[in-house]
mmCIF file with all atom_site columns, C-alpha atoms in Angstrom:
data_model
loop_
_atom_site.group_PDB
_atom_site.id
_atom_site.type_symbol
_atom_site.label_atom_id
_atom_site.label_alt_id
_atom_site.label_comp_id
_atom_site.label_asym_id
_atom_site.label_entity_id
_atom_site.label_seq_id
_atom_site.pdbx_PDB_ins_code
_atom_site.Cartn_x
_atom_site.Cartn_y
_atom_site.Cartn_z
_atom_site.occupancy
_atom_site.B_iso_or_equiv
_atom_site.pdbx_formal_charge
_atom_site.auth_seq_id
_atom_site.auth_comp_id
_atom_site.auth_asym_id
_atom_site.auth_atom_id
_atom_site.pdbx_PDB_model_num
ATOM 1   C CA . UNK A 1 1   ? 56.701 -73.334 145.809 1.00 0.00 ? 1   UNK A CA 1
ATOM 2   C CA . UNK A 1 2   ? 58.238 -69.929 145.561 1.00 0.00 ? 2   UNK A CA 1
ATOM 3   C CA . UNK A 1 3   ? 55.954 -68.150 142.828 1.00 0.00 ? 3   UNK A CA 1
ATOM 4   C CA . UNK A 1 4   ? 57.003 -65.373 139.998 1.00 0.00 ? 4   UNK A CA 1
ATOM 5   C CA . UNK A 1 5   ? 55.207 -62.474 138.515 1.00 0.00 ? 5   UNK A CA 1
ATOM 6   C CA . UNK A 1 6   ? 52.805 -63.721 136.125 1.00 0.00 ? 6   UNK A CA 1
ATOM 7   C CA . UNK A 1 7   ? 52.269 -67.116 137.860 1.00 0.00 ? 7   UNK A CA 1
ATOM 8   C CA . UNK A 1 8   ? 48.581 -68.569 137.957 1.00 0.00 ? 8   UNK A CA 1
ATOM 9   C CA . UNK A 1 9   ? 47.305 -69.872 140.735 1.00 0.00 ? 9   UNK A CA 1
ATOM 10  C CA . UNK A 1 10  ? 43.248 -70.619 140.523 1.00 0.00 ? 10  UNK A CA 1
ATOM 11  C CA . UNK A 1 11  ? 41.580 -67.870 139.330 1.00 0.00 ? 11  UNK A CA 1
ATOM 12  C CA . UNK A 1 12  ? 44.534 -65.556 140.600 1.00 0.00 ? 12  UNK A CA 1
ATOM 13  C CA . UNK A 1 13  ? 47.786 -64.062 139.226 1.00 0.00 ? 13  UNK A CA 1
ATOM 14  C CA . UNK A 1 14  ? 50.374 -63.459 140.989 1.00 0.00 ? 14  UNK A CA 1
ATOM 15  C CA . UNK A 1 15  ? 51.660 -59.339 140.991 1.00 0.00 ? 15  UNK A CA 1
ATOM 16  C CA . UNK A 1 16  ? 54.693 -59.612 143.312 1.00 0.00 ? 16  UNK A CA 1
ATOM 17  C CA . UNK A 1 17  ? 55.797 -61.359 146.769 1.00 0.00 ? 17  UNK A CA 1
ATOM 18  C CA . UNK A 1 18  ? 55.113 -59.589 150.026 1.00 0.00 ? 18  UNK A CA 1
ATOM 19  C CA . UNK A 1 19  ? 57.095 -61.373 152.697 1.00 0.00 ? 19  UNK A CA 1
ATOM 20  C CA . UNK A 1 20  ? 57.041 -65.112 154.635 1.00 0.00 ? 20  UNK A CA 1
ATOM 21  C CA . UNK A 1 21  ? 56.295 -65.852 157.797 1.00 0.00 ? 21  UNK A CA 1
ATOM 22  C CA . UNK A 1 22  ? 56.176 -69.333 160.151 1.00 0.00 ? 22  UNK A CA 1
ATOM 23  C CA . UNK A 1 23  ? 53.444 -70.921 157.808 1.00 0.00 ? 23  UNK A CA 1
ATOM 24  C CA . UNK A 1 24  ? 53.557 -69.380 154.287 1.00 0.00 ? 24  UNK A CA 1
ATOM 25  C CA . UNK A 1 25  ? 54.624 -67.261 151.874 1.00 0.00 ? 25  UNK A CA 1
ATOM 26  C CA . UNK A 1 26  ? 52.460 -64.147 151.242 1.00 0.00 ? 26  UNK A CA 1
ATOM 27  C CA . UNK A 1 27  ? 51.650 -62.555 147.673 1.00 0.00 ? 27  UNK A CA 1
ATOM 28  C CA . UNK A 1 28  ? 50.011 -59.353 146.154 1.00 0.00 ? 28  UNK A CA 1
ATOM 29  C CA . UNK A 1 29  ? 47.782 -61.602 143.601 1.00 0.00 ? 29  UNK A CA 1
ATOM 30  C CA . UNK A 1 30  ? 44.983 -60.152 141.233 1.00 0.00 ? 30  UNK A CA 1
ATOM 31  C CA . UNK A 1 31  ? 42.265 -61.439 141.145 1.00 0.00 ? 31  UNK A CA 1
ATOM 32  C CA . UNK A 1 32  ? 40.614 -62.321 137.098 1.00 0.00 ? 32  UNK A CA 1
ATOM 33  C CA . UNK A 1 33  ? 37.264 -62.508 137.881 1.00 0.00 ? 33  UNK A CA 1
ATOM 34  C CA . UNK A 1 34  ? 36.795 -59.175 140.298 1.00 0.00 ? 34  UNK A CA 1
ATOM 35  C CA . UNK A 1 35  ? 39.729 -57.057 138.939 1.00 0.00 ? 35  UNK A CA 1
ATOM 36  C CA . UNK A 1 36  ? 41.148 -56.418 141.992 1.00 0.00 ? 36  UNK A CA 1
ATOM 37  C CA . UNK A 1 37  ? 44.004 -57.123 144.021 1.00 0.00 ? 37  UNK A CA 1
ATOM 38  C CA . UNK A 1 38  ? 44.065 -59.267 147.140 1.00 0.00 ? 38  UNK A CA 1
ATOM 39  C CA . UNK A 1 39  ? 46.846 -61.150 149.411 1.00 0.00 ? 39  UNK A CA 1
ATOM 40  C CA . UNK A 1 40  ? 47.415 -65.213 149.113 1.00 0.00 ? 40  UNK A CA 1
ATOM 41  C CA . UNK A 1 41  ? 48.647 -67.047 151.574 1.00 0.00 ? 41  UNK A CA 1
ATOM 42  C CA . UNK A 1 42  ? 50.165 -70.396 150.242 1.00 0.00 ? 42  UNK A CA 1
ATOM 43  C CA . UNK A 1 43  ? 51.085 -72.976 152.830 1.00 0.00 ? 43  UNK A CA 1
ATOM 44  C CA . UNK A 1 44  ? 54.998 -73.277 152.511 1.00 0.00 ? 44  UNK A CA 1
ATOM 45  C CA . UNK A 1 45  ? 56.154 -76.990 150.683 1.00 0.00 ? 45  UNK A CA 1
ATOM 46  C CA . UNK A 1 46  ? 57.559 -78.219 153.857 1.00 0.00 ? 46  UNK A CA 1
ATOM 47  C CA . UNK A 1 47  ? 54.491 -77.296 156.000 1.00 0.00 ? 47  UNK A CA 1
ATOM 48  C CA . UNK A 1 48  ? 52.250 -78.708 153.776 1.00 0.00 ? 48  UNK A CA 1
ATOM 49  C CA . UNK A 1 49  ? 54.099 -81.990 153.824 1.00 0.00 ? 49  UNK A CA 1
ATOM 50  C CA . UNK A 1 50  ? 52.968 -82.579 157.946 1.00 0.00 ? 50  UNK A CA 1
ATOM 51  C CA . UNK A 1 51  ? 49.733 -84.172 158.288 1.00 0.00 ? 51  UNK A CA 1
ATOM 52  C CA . UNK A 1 52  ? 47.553 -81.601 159.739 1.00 0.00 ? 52  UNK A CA 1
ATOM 53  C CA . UNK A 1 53  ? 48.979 -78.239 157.917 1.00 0.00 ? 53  UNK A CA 1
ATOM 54  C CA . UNK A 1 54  ? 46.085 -78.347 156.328 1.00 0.00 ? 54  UNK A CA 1
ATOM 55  C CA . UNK A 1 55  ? 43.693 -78.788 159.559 1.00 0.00 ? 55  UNK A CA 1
ATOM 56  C CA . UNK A 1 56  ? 46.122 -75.748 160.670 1.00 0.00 ? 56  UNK A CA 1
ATOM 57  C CA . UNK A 1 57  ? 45.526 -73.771 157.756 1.00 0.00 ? 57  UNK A CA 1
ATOM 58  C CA . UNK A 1 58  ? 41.918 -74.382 157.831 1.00 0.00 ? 58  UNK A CA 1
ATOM 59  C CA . UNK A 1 59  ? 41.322 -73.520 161.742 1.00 0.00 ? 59  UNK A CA 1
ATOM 60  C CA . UNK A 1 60  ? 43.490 -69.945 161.041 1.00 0.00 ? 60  UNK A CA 1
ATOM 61  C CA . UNK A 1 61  ? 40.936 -68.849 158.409 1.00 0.00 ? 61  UNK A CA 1
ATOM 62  C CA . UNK A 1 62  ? 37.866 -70.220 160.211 1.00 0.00 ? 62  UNK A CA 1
ATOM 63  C CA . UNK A 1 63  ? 39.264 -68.278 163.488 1.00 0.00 ? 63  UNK A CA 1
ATOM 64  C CA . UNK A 1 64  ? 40.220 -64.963 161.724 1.00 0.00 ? 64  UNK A CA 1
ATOM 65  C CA . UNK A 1 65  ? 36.696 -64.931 160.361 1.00 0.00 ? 65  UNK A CA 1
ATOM 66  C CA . UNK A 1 66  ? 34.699 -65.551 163.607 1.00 0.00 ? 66  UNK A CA 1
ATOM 67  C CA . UNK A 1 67  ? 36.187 -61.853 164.339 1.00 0.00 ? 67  UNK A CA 1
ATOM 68  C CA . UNK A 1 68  ? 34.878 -59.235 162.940 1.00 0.00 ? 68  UNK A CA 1
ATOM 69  C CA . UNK A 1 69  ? 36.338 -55.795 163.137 1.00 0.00 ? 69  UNK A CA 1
ATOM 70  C CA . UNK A 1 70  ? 38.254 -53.146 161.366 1.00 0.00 ? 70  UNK A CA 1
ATOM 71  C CA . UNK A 1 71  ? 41.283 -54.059 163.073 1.00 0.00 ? 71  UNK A CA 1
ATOM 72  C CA . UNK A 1 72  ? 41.567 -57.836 162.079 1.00 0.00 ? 72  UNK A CA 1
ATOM 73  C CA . UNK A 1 73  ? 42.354 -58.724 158.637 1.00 0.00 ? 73  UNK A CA 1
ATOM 74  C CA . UNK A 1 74  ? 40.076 -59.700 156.771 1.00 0.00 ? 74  UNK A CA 1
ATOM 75  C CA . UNK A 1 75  ? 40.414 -63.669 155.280 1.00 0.00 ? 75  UNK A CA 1
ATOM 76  C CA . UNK A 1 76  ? 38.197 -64.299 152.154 1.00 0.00 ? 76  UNK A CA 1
ATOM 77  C CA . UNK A 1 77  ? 38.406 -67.762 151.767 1.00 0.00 ? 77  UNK A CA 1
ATOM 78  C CA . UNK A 1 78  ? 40.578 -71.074 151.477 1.00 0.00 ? 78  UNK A CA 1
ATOM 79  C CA . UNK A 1 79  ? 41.995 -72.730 148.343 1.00 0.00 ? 79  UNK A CA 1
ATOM 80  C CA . UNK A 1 80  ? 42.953 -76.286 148.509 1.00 0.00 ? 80  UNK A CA 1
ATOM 81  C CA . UNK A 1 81  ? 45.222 -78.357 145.894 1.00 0.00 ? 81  UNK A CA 1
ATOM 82  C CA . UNK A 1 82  ? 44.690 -75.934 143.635 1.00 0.00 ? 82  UNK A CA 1
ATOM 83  C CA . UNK A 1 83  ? 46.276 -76.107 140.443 1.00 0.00 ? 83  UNK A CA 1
ATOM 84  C CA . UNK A 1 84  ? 49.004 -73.703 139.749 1.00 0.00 ? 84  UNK A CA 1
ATOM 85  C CA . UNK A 1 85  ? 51.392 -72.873 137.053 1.00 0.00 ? 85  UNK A CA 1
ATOM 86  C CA . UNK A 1 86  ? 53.900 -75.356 136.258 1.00 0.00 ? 86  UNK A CA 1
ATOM 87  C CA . UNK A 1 87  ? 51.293 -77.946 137.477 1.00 0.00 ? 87  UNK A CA 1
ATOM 88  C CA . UNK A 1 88  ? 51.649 -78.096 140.646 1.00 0.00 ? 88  UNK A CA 1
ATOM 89  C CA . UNK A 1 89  ? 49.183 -77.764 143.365 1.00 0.00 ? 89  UNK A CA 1
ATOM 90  C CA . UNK A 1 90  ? 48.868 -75.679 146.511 1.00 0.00 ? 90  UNK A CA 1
ATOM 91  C CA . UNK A 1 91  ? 46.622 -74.762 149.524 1.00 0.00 ? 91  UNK A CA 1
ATOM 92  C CA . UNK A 1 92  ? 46.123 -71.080 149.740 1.00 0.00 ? 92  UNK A CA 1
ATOM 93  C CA . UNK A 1 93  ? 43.765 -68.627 151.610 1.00 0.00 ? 93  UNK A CA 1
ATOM 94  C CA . UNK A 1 94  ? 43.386 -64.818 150.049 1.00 0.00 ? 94  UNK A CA 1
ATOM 95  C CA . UNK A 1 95  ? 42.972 -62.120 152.140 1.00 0.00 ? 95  UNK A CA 1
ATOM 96  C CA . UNK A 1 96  ? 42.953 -58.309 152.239 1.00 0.00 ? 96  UNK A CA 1
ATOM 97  C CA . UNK A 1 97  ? 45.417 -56.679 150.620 1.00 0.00 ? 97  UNK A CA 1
ATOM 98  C CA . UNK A 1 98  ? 47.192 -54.439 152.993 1.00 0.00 ? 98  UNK A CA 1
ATOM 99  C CA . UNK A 1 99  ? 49.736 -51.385 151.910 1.00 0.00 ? 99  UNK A CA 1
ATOM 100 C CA . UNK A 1 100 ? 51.887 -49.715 154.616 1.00 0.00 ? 100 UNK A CA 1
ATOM 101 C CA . UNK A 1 101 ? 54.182 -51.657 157.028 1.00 0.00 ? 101 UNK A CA 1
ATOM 102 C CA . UNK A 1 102 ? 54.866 -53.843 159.691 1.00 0.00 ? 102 UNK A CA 1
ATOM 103 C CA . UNK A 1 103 ? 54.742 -52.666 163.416 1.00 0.00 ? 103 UNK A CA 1
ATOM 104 C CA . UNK A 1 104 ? 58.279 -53.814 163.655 1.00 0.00 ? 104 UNK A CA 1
ATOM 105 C CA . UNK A 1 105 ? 58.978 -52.073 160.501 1.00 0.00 ? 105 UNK A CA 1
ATOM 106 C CA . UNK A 1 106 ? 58.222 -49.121 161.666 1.00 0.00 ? 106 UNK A CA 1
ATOM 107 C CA . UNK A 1 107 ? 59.487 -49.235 165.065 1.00 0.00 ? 107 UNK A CA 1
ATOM 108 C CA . UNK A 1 108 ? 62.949 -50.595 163.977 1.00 0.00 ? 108 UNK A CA 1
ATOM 109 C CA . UNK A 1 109 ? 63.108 -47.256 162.071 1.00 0.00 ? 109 UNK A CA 1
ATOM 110 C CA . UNK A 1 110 ? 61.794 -44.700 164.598 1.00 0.00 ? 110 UNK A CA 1
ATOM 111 C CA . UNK A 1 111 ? 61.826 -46.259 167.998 1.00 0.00 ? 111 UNK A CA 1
ATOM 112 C CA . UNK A 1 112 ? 61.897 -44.796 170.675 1.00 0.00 ? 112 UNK A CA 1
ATOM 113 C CA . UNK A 1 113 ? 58.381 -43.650 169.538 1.00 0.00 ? 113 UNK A CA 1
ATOM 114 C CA . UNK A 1 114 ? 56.232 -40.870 171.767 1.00 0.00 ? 114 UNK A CA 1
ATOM 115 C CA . UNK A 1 115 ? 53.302 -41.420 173.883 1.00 0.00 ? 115 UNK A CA 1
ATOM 116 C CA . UNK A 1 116 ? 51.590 -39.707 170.992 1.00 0.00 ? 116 UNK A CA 1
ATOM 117 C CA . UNK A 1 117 ? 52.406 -41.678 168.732 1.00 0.00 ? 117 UNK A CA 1
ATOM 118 C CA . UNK A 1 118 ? 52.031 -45.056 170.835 1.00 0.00 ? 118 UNK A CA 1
ATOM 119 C CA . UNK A 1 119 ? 48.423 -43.833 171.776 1.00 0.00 ? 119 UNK A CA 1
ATOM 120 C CA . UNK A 1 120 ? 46.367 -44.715 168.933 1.00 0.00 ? 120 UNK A CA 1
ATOM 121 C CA . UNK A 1 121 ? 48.311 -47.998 167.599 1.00 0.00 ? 121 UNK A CA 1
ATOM 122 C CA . UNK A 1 122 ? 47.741 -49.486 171.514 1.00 0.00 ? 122 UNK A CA 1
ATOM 123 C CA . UNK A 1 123 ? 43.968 -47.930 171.168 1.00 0.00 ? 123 UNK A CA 1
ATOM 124 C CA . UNK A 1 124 ? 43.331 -49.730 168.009 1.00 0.00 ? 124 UNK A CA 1
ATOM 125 C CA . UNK A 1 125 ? 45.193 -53.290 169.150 1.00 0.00 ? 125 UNK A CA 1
ATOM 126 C CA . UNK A 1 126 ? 43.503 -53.732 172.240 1.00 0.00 ? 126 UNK A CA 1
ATOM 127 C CA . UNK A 1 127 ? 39.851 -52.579 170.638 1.00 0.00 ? 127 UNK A CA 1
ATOM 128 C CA . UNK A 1 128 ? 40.788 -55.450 168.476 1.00 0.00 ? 128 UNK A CA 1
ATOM 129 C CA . UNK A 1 129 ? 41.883 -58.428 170.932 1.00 0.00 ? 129 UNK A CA 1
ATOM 130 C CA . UNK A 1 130 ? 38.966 -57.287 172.773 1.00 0.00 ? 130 UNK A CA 1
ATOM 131 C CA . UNK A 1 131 ? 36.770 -58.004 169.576 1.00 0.00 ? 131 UNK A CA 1
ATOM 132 C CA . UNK A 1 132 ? 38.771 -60.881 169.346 1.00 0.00 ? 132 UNK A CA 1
ATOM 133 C CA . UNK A 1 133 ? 38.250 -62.178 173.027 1.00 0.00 ? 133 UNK A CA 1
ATOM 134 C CA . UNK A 1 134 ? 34.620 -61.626 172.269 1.00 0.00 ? 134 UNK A CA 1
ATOM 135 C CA . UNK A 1 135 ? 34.582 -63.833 169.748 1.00 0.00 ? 135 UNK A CA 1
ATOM 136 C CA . UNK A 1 136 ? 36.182 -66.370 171.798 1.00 0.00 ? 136 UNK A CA 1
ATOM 137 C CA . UNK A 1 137 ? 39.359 -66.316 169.926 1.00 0.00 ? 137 UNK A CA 1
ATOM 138 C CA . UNK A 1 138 ? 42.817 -66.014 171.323 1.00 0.00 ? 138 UNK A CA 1
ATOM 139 C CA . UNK A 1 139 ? 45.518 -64.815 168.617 1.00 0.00 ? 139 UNK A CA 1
ATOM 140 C CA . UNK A 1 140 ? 49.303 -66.072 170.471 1.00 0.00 ? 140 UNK A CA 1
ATOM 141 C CA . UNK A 1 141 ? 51.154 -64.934 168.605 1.00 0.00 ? 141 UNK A CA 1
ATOM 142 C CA . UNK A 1 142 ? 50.714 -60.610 168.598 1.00 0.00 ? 142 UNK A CA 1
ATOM 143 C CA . UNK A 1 143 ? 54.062 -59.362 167.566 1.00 0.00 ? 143 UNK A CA 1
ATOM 144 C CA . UNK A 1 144 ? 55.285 -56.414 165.865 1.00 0.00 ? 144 UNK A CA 1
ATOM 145 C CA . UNK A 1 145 ? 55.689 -58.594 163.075 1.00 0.00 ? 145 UNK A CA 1
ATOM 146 C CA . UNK A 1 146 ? 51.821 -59.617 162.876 1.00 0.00 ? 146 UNK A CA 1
ATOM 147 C CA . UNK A 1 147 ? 50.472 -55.932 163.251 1.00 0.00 ? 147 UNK A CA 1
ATOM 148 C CA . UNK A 1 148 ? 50.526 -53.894 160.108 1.00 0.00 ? 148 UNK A CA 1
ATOM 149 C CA . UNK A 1 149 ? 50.422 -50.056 159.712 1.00 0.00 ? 149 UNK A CA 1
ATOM 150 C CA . UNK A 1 150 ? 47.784 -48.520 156.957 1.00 0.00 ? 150 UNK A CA 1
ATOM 151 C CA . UNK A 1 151 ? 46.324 -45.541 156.501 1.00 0.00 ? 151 UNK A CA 1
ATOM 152 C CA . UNK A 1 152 ? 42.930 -45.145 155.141 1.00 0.00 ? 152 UNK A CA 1
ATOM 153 C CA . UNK A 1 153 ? 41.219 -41.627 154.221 1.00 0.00 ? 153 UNK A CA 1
ATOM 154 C CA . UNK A 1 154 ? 44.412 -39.903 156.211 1.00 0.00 ? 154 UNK A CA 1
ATOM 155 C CA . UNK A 1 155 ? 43.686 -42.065 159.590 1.00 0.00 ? 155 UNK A CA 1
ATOM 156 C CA . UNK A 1 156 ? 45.965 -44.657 160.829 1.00 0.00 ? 156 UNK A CA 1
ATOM 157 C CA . UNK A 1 157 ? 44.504 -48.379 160.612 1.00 0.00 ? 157 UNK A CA 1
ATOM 158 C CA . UNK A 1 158 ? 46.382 -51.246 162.745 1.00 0.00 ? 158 UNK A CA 1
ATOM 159 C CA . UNK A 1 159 ? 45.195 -54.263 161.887 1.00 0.00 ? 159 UNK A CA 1
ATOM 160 C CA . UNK A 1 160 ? 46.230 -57.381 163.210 1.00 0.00 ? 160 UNK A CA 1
ATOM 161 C CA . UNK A 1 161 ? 46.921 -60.462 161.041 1.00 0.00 ? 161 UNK A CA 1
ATOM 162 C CA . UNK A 1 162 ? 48.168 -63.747 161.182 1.00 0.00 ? 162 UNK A CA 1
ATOM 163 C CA . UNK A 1 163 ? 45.731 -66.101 163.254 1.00 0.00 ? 163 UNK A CA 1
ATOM 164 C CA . UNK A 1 164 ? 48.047 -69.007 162.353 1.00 0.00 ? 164 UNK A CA 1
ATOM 165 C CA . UNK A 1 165 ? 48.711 -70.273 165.774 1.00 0.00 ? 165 UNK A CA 1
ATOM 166 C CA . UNK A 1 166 ? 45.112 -69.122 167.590 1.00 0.00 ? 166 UNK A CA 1
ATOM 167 C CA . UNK A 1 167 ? 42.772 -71.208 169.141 1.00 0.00 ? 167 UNK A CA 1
ATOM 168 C CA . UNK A 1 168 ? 39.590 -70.890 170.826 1.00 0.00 ? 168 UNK A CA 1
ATOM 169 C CA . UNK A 1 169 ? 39.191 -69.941 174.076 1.00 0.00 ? 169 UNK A CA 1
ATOM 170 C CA . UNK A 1 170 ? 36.479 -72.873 174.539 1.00 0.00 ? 170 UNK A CA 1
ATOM 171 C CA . UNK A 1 171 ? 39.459 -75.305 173.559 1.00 0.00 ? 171 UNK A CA 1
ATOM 172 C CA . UNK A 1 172 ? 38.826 -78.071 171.366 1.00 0.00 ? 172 UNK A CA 1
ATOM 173 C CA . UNK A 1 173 ? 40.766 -77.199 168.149 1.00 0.00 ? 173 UNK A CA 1
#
């Protein structure tokens, strides 16, 4: 359910569409009760149709959150069958908002990129799999797609997102 500027979903309105991925579609949504603006995650119609997308959906946020760090981004919490505008209902997680690009984004635009430049993104990545690994969590899917580019106070942030297709590295999900 493809939503429009405006749209309601729980105690969120959609601002704008950010992009789509395997899983879901992602929004910039605001959020009425903090006045602020976060990222939803609703489960695409066709995903949510197979039996355990919402099991999936479910073990992505509860994995993302087992790792903590400044490179891993940050899922608030999990919305399901919430009501929506037109009366519909959806499963959605929120998450931080992110502003910048994608890894792939960004490489598709200046690659071949220097040493230099390479240095800090691979510094931050593997500081955050290793947080990750810590946590017993194993992400699968790291593409340039799933690592976004921010800055914060001047200073480069990567942080990795999507955990839709991690597990734990004790098995058993």
């Amino acid at each position: 359910m493809p939503l429009s500027p405006g749209d309601k979903l729980g105690p969120y309105e959609n601002v704008s569409a950010i992009g789509a991925g395997g899983m879901g579609e992602v929004y910039e949504a605001h959020d009425r009760a903090l006045h602020e603006n976060v990222a939803i995650k609703l489960i695409r119609r066709d995903v949510a149709d197979q039996p355990d997308a919402a099991t999936r959906f479910r073990r992505e946020i509860a994995l993302a959150r087992q790792v903590t760090h400044r490179s891993v981004c940050r899922v608030f919490d999990f919305f399901p069958g919430s009501p929506a505008s037109g009366g519909d209902s959806v499963d959605f997680l929120t998450m931080e908002l992110l502003q910048g690009e994608t890894l792939a984004e960004m490489l598709e635009r200046e690659a071949p990129i220097t040493l230099e430049r390479a240095r800090p993104i691979l510094a931050q990545l593997t500081s955050a799999l290793d947080a990750a690994h810590a946590a017993g969590v194993l992400h699968r899917d790291l593409k340039g797609s799933n690592v976004f580019l921010t800055t914060e106070g001047g200073e480069l942030r990567v942080v990795i997102t999507d955990f839709g297709l991690a597990r734990s590295a004790a098995g058993g999900d």
